[in-house]
Protein backbone atom coordinates (compact mmCIF):
# COMPACT_ATOMS: atom_id res chain seq x y z
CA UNK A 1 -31.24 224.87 -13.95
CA UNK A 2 -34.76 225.18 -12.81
CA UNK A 3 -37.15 227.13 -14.79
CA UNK A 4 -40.58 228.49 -14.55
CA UNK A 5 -42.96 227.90 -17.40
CA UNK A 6 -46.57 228.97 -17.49
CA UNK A 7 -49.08 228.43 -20.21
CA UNK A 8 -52.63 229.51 -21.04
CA UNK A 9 -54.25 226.77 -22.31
CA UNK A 10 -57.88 225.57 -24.17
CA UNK A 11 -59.43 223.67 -21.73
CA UNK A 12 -60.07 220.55 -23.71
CA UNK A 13 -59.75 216.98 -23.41
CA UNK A 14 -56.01 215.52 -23.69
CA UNK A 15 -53.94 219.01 -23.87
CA UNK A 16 -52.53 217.87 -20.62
CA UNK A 17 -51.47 214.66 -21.97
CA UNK A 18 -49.72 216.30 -25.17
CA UNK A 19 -47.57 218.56 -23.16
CA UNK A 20 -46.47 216.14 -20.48
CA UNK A 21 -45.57 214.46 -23.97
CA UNK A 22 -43.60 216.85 -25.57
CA UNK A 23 -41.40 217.34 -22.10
CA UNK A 24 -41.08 213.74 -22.09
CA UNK A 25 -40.13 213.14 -26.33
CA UNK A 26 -37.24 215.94 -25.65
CA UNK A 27 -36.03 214.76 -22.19
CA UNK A 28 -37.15 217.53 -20.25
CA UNK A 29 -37.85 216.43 -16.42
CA UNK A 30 -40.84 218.29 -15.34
CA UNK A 31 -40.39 218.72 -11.57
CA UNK A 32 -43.35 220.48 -10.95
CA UNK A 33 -46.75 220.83 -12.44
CA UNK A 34 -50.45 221.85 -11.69
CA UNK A 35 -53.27 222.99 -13.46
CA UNK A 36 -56.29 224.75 -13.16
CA UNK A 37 -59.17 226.76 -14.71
CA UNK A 38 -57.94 230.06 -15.71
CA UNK A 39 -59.81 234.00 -15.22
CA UNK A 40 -61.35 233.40 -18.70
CA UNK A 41 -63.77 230.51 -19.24
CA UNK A 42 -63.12 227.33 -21.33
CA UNK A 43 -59.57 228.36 -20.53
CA UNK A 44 -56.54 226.67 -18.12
CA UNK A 45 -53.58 227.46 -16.84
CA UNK A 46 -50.55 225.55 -16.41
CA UNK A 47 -47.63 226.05 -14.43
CA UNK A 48 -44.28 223.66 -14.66
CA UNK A 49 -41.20 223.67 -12.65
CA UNK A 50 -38.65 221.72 -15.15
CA UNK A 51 -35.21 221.11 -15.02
CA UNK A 52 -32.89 222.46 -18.46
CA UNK A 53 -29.50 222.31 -19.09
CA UNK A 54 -29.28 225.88 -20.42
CA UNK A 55 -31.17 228.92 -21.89
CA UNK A 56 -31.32 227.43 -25.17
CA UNK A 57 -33.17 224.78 -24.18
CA UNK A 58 -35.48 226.39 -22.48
CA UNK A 59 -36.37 228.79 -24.95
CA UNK A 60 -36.50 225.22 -27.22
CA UNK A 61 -39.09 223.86 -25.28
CA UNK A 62 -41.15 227.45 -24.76
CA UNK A 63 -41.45 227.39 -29.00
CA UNK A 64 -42.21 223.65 -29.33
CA UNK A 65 -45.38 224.59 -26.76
CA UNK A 66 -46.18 226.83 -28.90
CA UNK A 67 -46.48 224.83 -31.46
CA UNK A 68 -49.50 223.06 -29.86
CA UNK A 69 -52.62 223.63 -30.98
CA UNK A 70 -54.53 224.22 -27.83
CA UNK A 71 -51.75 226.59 -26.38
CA UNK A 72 -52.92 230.03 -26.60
CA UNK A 73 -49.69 231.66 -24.65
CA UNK A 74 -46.02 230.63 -22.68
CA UNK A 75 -44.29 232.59 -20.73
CA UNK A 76 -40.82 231.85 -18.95
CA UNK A 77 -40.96 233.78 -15.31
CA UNK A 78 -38.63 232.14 -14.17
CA UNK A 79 -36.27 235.59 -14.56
CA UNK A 80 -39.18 237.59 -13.33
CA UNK A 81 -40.07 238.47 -9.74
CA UNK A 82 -43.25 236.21 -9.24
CA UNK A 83 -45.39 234.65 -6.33
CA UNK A 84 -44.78 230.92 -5.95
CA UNK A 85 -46.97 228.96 -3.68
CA UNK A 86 -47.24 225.44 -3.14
CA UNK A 87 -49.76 223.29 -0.95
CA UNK A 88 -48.86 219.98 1.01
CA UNK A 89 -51.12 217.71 3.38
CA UNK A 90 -49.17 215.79 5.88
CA UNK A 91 -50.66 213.06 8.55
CA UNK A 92 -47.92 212.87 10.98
CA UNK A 93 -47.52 209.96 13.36
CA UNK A 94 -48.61 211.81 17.16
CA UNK A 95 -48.58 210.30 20.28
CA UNK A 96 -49.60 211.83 23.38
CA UNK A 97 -46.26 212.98 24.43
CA UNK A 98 -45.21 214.07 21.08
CA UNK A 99 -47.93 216.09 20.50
CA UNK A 100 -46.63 219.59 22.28
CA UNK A 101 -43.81 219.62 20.58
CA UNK A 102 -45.13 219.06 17.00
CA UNK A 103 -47.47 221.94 17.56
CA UNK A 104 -44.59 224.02 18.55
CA UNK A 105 -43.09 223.36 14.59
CA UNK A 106 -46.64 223.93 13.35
CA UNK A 107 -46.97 227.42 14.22
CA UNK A 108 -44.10 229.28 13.17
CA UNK A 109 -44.40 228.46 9.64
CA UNK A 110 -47.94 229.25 9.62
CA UNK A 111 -49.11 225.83 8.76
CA UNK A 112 -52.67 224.53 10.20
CA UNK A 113 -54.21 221.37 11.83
CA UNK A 114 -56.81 219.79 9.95
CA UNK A 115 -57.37 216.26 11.00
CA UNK A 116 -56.52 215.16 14.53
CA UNK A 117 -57.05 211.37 15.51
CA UNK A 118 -55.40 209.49 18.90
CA UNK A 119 -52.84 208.47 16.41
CA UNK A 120 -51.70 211.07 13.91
CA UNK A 121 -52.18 215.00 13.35
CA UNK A 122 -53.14 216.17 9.33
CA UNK A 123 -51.11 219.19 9.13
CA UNK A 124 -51.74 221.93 5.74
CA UNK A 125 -49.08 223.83 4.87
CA UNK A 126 -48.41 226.81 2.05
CA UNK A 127 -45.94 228.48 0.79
CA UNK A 128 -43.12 228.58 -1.34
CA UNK A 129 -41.26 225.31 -2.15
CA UNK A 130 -38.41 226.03 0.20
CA UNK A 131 -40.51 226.76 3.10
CA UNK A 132 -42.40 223.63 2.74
CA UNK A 133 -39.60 221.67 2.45
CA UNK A 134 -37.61 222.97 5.49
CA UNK A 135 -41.07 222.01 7.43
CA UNK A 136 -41.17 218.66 6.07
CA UNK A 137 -37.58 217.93 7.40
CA UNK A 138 -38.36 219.13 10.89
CA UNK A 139 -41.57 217.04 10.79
CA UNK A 140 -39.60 213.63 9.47
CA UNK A 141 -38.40 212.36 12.89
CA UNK A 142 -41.69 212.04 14.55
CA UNK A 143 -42.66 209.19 11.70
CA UNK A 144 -44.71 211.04 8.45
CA UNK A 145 -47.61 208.52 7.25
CA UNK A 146 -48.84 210.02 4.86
CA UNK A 147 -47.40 213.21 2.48
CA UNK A 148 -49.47 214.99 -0.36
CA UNK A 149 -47.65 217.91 -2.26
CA UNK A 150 -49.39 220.16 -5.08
CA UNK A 151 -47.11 221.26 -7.90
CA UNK A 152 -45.27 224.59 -7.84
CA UNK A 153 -48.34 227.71 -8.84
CA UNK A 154 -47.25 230.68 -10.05
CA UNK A 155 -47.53 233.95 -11.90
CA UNK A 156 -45.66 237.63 -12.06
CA UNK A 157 -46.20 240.56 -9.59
CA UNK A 158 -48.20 243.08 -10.31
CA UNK A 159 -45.11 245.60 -10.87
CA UNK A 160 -41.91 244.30 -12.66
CA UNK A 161 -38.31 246.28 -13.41
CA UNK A 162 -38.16 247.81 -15.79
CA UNK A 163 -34.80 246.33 -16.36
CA UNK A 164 -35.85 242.62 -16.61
CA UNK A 165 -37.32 241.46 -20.14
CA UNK A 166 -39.89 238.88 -19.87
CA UNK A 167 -39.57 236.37 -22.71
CA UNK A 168 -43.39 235.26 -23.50
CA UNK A 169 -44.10 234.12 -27.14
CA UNK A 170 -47.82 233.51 -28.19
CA UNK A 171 -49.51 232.95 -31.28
CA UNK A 172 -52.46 235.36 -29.95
């Protein structure tokens, strides 16, 4: 099962590289990443997309974070409602007479034109994971050259249920 795991972090040299290592010592696929400077200075944050087995192993990995030194806090929203976004940049192969009709995909999902050359449109696209996706399939037949995806970014709504429990441990 997928799950969503975000992290305050120190912004230091090499915390990065210790989590991606601590996934990677227990197994843990991490589908997703990114990372970027936080709302507080000298601070990151880090969301993953990882693939567990079970609950148990999720909340094994959310403690071993913990563990790290430079963590500050995890969170698993991955039961909460939250807002998901992802980015990708693809150059797609256009020729003349192809052109119309790749325009005609671009606009209903809200995508943009970026790049045009004789050969090839550079098409942005955001959203969630599965919208981005479904674009990318419509978009394969007329020949993708290039494809650039960010990792999964997230973070809880402003209002939650009261009925769902967030599970965030921090040593704060």
């Amino acid at each position: 099962m997928k799950r969503v795991i975000c992290l305050t972090v120190m912004n230091r040299p090499g915390v990065l590289n210790r989590i991606t290592n601590l996934f990677s010592k227990r197994n843990f696929n991490i589908e997703s990443i990114s990372v970027g400077l936080s709302e507080h200075e000298g601070m990151s944050r880090i969301t993953c997309v990882v693939h567990v087995e079970d609950s148990s192993a999720s909340e094994q990995i959310t403690k071993q974070l913990n563990k790290q030194i430079d963590v500050i806090k995890v969170t698993d929203i991955t039961d909460q409602s939250i807002v998901a976004r992802e980015l990708a940049l693809i150059k797609v192969q256009a020729v003349p007479y192809t052109r119309n009709e790749i325009y005609s995909l671009i606009e209903p999902f809200r995508a943009s034109v970026i790049d045009v050359s004789k050969d090839s449109i550079t098409v942005q696209i955001t959203g969630e994971s599965d919208k981005v996706e479904a674009f990318i399939e419509l978009i394969k037949p007329y020949g993708i050259k290039e494809l650039a995806r960010t990792g999964t970014t997230a973070f809880p709504r402003g209002t939650q249920r009261t009925s769902q429990q967030s599970k965030s441990y921090s040593i704060v």
